[in-house]
Every structure is written in C-alpha cells, then in structure tokens.
Coordinates of C-alpha atoms and ligand atoms in Angstrom, one line a residue:
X1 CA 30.2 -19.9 -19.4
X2 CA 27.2 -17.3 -20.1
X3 CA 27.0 -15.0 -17.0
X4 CA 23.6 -15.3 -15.7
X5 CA 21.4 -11.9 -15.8
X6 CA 22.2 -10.2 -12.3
X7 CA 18.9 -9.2 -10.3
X8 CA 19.3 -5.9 -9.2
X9 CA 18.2 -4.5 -5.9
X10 CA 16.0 -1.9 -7.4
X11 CA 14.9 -0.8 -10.7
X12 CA 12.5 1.4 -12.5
X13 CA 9.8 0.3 -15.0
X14 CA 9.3 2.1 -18.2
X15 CA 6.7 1.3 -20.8
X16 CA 6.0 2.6 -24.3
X17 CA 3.1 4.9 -22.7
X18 CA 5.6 6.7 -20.4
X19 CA 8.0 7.0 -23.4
X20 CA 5.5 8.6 -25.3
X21 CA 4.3 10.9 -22.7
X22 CA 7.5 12.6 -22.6
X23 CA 7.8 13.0 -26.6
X24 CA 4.7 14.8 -26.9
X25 CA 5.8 17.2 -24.1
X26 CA 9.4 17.6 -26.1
X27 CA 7.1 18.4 -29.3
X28 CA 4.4 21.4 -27.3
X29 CA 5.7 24.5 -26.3
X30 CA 6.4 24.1 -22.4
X31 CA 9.3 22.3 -21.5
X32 CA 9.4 23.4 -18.0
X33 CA 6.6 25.2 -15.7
X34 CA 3.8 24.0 -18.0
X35 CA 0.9 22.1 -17.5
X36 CA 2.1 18.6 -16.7
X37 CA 3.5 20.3 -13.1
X38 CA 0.0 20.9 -12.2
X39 CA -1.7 17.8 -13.0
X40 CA 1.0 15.4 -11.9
X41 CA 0.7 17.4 -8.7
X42 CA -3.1 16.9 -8.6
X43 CA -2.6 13.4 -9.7
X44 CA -0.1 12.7 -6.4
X45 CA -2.5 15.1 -4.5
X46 CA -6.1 13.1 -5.2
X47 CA -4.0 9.6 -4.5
X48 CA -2.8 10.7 -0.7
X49 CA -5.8 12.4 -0.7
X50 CA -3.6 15.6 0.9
X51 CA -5.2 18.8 0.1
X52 CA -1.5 20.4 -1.5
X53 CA 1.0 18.5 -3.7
X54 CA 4.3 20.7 -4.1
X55 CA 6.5 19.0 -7.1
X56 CA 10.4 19.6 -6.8
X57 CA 13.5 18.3 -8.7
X58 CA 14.1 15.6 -6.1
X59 CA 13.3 13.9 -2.5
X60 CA 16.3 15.9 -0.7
X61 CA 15.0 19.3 -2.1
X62 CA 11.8 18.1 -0.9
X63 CA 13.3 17.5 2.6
X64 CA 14.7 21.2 2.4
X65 CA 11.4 22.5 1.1
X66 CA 9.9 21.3 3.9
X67 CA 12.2 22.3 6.8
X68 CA 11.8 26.0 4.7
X69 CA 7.9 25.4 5.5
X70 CA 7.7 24.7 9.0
X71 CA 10.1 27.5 9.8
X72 CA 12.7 25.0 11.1
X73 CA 16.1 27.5 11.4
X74 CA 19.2 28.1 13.3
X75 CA 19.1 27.1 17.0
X76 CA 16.4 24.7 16.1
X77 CA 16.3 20.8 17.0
X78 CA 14.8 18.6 14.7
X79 CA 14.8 14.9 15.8
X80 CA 14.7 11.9 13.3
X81 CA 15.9 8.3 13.2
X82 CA 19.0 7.1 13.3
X83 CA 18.2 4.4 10.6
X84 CA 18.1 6.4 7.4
X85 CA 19.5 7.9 4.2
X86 CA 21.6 10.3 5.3
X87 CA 19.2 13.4 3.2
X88 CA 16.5 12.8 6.1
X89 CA 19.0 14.7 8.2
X90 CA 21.0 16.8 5.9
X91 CA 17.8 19.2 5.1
X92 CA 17.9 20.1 9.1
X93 CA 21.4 20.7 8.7
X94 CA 20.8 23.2 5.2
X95 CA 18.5 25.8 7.5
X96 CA 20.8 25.7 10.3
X97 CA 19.4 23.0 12.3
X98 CA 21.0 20.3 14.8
X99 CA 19.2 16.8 13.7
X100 CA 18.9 14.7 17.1
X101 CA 19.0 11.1 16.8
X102 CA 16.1 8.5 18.2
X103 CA 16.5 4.9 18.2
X104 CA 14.7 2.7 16.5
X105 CA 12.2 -0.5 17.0
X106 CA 14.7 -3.3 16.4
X107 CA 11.2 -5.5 15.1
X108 CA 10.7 -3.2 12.6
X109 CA 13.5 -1.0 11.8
X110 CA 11.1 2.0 12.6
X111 CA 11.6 4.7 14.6
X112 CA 11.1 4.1 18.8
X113 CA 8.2 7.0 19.8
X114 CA 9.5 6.5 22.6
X115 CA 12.7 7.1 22.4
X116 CA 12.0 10.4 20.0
X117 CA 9.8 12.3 23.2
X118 CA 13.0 11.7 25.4
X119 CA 15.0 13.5 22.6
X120 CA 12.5 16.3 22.8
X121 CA 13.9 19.6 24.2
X122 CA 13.0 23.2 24.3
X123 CA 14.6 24.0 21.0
X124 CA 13.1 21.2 19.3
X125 CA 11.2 22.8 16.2
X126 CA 10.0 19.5 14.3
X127 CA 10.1 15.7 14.0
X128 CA 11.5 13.9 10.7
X129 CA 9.2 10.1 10.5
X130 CA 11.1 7.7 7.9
X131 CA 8.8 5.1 6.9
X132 CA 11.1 2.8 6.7
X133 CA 11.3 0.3 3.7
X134 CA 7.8 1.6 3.1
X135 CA 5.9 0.4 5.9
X136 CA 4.0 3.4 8.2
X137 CA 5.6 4.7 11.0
X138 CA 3.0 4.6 14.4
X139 CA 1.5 7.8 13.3
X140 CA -0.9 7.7 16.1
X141 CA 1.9 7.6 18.7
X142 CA 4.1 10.7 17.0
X143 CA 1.1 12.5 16.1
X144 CA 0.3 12.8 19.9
X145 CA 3.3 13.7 20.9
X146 CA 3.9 16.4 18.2
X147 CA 0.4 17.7 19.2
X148 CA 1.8 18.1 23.5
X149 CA 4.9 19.2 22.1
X150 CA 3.4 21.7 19.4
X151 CA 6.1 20.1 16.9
X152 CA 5.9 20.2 13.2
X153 CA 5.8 16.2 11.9
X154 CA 7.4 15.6 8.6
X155 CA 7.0 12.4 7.0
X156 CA 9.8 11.2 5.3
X157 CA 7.7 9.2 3.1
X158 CA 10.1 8.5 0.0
X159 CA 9.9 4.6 0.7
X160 CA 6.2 4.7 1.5
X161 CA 4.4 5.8 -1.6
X162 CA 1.1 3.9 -2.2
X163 CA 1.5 3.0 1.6
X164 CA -1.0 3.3 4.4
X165 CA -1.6 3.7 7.9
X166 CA -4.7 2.2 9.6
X167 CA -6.1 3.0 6.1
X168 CA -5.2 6.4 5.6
X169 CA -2.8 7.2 2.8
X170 CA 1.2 7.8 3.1
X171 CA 1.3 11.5 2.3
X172 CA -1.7 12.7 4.8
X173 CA -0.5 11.0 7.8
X174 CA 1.8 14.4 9.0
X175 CA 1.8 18.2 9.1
X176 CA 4.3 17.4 5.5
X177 CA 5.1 14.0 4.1
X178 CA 8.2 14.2 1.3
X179 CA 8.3 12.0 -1.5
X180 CA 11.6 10.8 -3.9
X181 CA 10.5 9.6 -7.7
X182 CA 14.4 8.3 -7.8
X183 CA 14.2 5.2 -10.5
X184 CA 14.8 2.6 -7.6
X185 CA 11.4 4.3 -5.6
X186 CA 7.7 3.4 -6.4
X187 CA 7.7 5.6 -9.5
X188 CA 10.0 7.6 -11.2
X189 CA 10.6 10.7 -12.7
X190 CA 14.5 9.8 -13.1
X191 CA 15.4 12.9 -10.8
X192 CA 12.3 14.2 -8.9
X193 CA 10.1 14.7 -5.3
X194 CA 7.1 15.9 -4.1
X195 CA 6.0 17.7 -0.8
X196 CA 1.5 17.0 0.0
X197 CA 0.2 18.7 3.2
X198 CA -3.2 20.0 3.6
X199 CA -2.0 23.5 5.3
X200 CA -2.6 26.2 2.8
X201 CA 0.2 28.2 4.6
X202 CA 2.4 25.3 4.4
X203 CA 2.1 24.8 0.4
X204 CA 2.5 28.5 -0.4
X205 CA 5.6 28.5 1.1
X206 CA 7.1 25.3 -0.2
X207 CA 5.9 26.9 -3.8
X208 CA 7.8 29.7 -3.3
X209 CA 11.2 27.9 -1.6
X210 CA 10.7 25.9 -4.9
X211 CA 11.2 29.0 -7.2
X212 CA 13.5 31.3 -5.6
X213 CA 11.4 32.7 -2.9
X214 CA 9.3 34.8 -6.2
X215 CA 5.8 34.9 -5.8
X216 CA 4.4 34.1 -9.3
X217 CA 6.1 31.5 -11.7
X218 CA 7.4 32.6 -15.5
X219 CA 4.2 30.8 -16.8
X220 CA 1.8 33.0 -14.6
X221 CA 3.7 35.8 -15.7
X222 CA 3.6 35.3 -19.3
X223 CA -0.1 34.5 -19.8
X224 CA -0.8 37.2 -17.4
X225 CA 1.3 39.8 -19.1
X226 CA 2.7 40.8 -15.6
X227 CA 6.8 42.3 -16.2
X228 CA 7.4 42.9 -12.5
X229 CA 7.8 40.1 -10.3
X230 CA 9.4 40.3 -6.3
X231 CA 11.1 38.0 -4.6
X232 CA 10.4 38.0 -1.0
X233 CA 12.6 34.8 0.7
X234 CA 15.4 33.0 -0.2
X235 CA 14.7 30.4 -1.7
X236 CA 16.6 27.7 -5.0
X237 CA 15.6 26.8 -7.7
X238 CA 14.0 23.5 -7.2
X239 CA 11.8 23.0 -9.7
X240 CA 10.5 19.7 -11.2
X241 CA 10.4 20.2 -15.3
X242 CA 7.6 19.2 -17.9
X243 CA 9.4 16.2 -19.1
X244 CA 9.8 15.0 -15.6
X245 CA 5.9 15.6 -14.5
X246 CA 5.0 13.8 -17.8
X247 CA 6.5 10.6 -16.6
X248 CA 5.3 11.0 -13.5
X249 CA 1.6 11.2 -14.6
X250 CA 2.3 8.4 -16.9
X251 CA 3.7 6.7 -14.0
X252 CA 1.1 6.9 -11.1
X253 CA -1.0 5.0 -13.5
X254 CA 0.4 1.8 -12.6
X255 CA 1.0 2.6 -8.8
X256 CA -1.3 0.7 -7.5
X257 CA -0.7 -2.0 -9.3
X258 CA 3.0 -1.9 -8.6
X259 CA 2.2 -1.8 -5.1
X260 CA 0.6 -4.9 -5.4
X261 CA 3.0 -6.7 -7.0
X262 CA 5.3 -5.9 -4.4
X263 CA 3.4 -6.8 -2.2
X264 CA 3.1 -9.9 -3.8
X265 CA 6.7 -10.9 -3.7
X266 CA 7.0 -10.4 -0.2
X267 CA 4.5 -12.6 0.4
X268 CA 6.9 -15.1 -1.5
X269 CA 9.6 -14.0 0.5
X270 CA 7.9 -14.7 3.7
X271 CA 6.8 -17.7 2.6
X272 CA 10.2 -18.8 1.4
X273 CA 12.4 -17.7 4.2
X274 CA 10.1 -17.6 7.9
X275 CA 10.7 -21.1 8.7
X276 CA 14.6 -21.1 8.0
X277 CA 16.5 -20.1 10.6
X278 CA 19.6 -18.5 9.8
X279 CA 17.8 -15.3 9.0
X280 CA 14.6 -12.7 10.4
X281 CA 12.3 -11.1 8.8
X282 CA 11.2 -8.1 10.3
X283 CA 7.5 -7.0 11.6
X284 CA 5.1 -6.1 9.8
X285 CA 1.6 -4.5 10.8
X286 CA -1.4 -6.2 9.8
X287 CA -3.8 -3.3 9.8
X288 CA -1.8 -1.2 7.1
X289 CA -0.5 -1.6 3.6
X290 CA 3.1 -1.8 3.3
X291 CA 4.6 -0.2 0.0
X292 CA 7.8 -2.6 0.0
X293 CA 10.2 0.3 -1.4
X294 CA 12.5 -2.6 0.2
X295 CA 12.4 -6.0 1.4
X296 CA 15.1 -6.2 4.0
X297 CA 16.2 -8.7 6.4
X298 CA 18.3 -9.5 9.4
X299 CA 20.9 -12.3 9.2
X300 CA 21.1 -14.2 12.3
X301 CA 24.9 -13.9 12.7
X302 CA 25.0 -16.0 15.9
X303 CA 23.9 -18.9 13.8
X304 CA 26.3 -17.9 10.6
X305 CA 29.7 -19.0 10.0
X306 CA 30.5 -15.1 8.5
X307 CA 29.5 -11.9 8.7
X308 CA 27.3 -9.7 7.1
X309 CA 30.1 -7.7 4.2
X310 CA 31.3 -11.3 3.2
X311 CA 27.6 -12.1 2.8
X312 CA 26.7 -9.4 1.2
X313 CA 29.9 -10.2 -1.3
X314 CA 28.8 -13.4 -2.2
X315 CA 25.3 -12.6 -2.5
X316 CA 26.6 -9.8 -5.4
X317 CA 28.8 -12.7 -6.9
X318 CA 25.9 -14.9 -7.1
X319 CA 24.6 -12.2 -9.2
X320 CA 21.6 -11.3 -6.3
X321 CA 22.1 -7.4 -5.7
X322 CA 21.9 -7.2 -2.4
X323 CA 22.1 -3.9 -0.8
X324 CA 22.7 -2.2 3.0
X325 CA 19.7 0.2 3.8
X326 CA 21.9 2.2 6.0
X327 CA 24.7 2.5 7.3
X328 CA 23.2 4.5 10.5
X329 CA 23.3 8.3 9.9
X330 CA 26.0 9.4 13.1
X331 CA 28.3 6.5 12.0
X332 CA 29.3 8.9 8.8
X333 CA 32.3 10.9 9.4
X334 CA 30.8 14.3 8.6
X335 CA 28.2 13.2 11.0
X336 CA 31.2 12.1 13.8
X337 CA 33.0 15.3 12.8
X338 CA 30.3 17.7 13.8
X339 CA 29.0 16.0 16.6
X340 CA 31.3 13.1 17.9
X341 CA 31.0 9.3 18.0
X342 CA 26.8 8.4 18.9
X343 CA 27.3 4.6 18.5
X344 CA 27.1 3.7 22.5
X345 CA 23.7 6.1 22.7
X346 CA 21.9 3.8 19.9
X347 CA 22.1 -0.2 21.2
X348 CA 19.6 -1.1 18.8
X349 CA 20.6 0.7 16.2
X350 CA 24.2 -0.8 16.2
X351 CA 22.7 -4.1 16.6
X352 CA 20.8 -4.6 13.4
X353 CA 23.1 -2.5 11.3
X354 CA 25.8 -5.0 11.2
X355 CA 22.5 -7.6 10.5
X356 CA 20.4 -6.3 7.7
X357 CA 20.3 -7.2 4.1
X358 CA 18.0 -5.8 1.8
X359 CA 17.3 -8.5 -1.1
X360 CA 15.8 -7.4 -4.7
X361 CA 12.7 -5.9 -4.8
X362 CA 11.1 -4.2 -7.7
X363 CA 7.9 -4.9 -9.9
X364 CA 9.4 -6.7 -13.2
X365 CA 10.9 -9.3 -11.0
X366 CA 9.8 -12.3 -11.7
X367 CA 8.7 -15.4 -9.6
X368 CA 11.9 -17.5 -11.0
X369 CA 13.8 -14.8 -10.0
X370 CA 12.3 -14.4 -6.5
X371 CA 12.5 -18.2 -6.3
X372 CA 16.2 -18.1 -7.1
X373 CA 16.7 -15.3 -4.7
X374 CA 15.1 -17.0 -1.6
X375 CA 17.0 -20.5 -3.1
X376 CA 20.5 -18.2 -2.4
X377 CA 19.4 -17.4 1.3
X378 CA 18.4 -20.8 2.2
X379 CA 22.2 -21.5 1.1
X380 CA 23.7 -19.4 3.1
Ligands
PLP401 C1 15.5 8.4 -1.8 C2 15.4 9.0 -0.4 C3 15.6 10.3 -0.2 C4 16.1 11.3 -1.2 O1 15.5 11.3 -2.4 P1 16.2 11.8 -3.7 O2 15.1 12.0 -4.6 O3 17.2 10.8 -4.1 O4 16.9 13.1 -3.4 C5 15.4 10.8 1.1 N1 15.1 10.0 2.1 C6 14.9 8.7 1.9 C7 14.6 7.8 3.1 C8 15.1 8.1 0.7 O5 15.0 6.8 0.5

C-alpha cells in the first residue's frame, strides 16, 4: 500500500525568487559581511518598526548577544518561563547568570507576570518574555514591572515574528526582542537570528559581541583602507553571512502573507476542534495578531483512554507530525543537576506539560491536509 505523504509539524517555504537571490550573491564579490547584512537588517528593522536590527548566525547567539547587551553577568538573576526551548535559558547561563523560573498562565501557555515579580530579587539583572507559540506575552503587565524594578526585558520573540501586541509589532514591545530564522520559524535563513531594540547603546554592543568584540567589521576596513583594528570586549564570532541575509530579504517578502495564512488555519482548527471535547484549545487575545509559529493544544486526559506519548505515537503513525513544545526547562537533567528537582514549585507548569500537543502548522499546508489533521483529533 502507497504510504500517504506525512504532514510535518513545521516546514520552510522556498520559491524560485529566494533560490535565485542566493545565486546572484554566490556570483558578486561578498560572500559574507556585504551588503545583503545591512538591508535584510533594515528590512527586519522597518517591519517591527525597532529603531536597530542586529543580524547573527542564529536565535541562541541572539539570546547571548542580548544578555552581552544589557550587561547581564556573574551573580546576576535573570528570570524567564519555565515553558520554553531550553536556549531561552542557556544564554543567562553563557555570561554567568542563574535563570529563575516563573510559572506560566495554564490558558495560554504564557508566562504568569505575576508569578515573574515574586521571582524578582536584588540580583535580578533582566527578564526573558517567550511569546509563546507566537502569541504576545502581556507586555503592558512586564513592562511595568521591569520599569519599578529597573530590569532589562528581553523578548524572546523567535515564535512571534509578524506578531503584535495591542497593535504594536513583536520586536519593539521590549528593551531587546530576539528572533530565530530556523526553517520551522516564520522565515528562514536555514541557520540565522536577529536582535531589534531601539537603544543605540544597546545595538552597538550586540554589533560588536557579534564580531569578536572589534569595533569595525573587515568590510569597513577594506573600503576604508583602515590596517589597524582593536578589539575591546570579548566577544564570538556570530555573524549572519551574505547568502543567509539574501534569503532572508527574499523571505520577509512573503511574511505577511504567511502570517495570514497561518492565521488562517487556525481559524480551521478552531472551528474544527472547539466543540469536541476530548481536547482544549488554549486562549487567545482578541486585540492582537498571533503569528501561529505553533498551533498547540491540550488533550483532556481525564476524558482519554491514554496518555499523551501514546498519542503523540499514533498521531506520527497516522502520518500527522505531531510535536511536544516543551518539555519544561528544570525537568532537563543538566537543569536538575545544577539546581535540583523544580517540578513541585511549578503546578501549572507540570499540569499542561504532560497535556499539550502541537499539530502541523506551516504555510504550504493545505486545507485537505488541515481537514485530515483535525479528522485524526476528532478520532482520538
Ligand atoms: C527557535 C528558538 C530559539 C533558538 O533559535 P535557533 O535559531 O534555533 O538558535 C530560541 N528560543 C525559542 C523560543 C525558539 O523557538
């Protein structure tokens, strides 16, 4: 028997444009440092309408950029959710940090502001914000309390490209908002990320984190005719190359459009599963645009016959690529090595994670395979 075509969770999209893009830059003279860093940059910066857009050679090193710019070091507490990918987190841990977990909203799978200020101590330096499955965090709520707290906010805002909150733009909505262009994320640059902020201090030092802590790049040099160059912090090479930026500014073309598309299949997906009541879908704010990086939702085990992993393995059999977004963050054992087991300070945390499912989401899908994919749920 032919094996039907499996719907994966995620996947890029890759014209002949973008394709092309990247051939002329292999056929001009700057493969790296050229001049598609700077307009892809401006192209990210005019969409979030941020006043700075920092490209680097993906979302983590953009997370590490960023704990570089707001001075986050050792001794410092940075405090993020516990409902993440695990590179949130890391980048406090790469300057010497100690991340500090907050709950999350169980509704919403965001994280609790209330639950971050009673995290807040005297060494805490800066707030990560997920926006979770590409829907806003309430940026009103931890913009206040990063303001009486004089905290740095960072967006983690690699789900929530083409996003808004109350009708400002994912990417302006914290002191620095980090994006991934990973080929399951909005748009892709197969390895890439990208820090906006509108602090001038802010974008000089994620420049030169980005490039070794040296204040001018080769390209400046060269056309300049400068030979001496210093570097003055210590910084990695985390540079985002000409190829990569190409695609990039190919890409964000079609964001907006992409964005409404998924947008569109979660309409379907509502549509399809709110009425059937083996499963939840989570909360969604009506005064902001979701970017639906993911479209994830929460099995009512109580009213299923197994859990969620034998689910989630008959879903994959079905040929529906169903996928866990995440495991939460303290429950991995480097995490429980360096600072013990978290679970019984998180109740809703543990709660959904052994409930959510995230079902296929991703432009080129197409309404027979949405149908098919809410046809599998209502089966279960
Ligand atoms: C994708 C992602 C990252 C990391 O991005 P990479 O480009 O893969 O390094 C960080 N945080 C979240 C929430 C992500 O989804």
């Amino acid at each position: 028997m032919a094996k039907e075509k499996f719907i994966p969770y995620g996947r890029q999209s890759i014209d002949d444009d973008d394709i092309q893009s990247v051939v002329d830059v292999l056929q001009s003279e700057w493969l790296t440092t050229g001049p598609m860093v700077p307009a892809f940059e401006k192209s990210v910066a005019d969409f979030s309408g941020a006043a700075h857009a920092v490209a680097v050679s993906n979302g983590t090193a953009g997370l590490h950029c960023a704990m570089f710019a707001a001075g986050v070091g050792p001794g410092d507490e940075v405090v993020a959710p516990t409902m993440t990918f695990a590179a949130s987190t890391n980048a406090a841990l790469y300057v010497g940090a100690k991340p500090v977990f907050a709950d999350i909203d169980p509704a919403t799978l965001l994280v609790d502001p209330a639950s971050v200020e009673k995290k807040i101590t005297p060494r805490t330096k800066a707030i990560v914000a997920v926006d979770y499955g590409g829907q806003t965090c309430d940026y009103d709520s931890l913009c206040a309390i990063a303001q009486r707290h004089k905290l740095i906010l960072i967006a983690d805002a690699c789900h929530a490209l083409g996003a808004t909150y109350k009708g400002k733009p994912a990417g302006k909505l914290a002191d620095l908002s980090v994006f991934s262009f990973h080929p399951v994320k909005h748009i892709t640059t197969a390895e890439g990320g990208l820090v906006t902020t509108d602090n001038p201090d802010f974008a000089r030092r994620l420049r030169l984190f980005r490039s070794h802590g040296i204040s001018t790049d080769h390209r400046e040099r060269a056309e300049k005719g400068i030979l001496h160059y210093e570097m003055i912090e210590l910084g990695y090479n985390y540079r985002l190359s000409d190829l990569q930026c190409a695609l990039g500014l190919s890409q964000m073309k079609k964001l907006s459009q992409w964005v409404k598309r998924r947008n569109e299949i979660a309409h379907a997906y509502a549509e399809g599963l709110r009425d059937f009541e083996k499963v939840e879908l989570l909360k969604v704010r009506s005064d902001s645009m979701h970017a639906y990086h993911l479209y994830v939702i929460k099995l009512r085990l109580d009213r299923l016959s197994r859990d969620r992993n034998t689910i989630f393995s008959e879903m994959r059999n079905a040929g529906i690529g169903v996928n866990v977004h995440y495991p939460p963050v303290y429950s991995h054992p480097y995490y429980k090595r360096l600072f013990g087991d978290q679970r019984t300070n998180f109740p809703a945390t543990e709660k959904v994670a052994s409930q959510i499912l995230s079902i296929p989401m991703y432009p080129a899908m197409t309404d027979a395979e949405v149908q098919k994919v809410i046809y599998a749920i209502r089966a279960l």
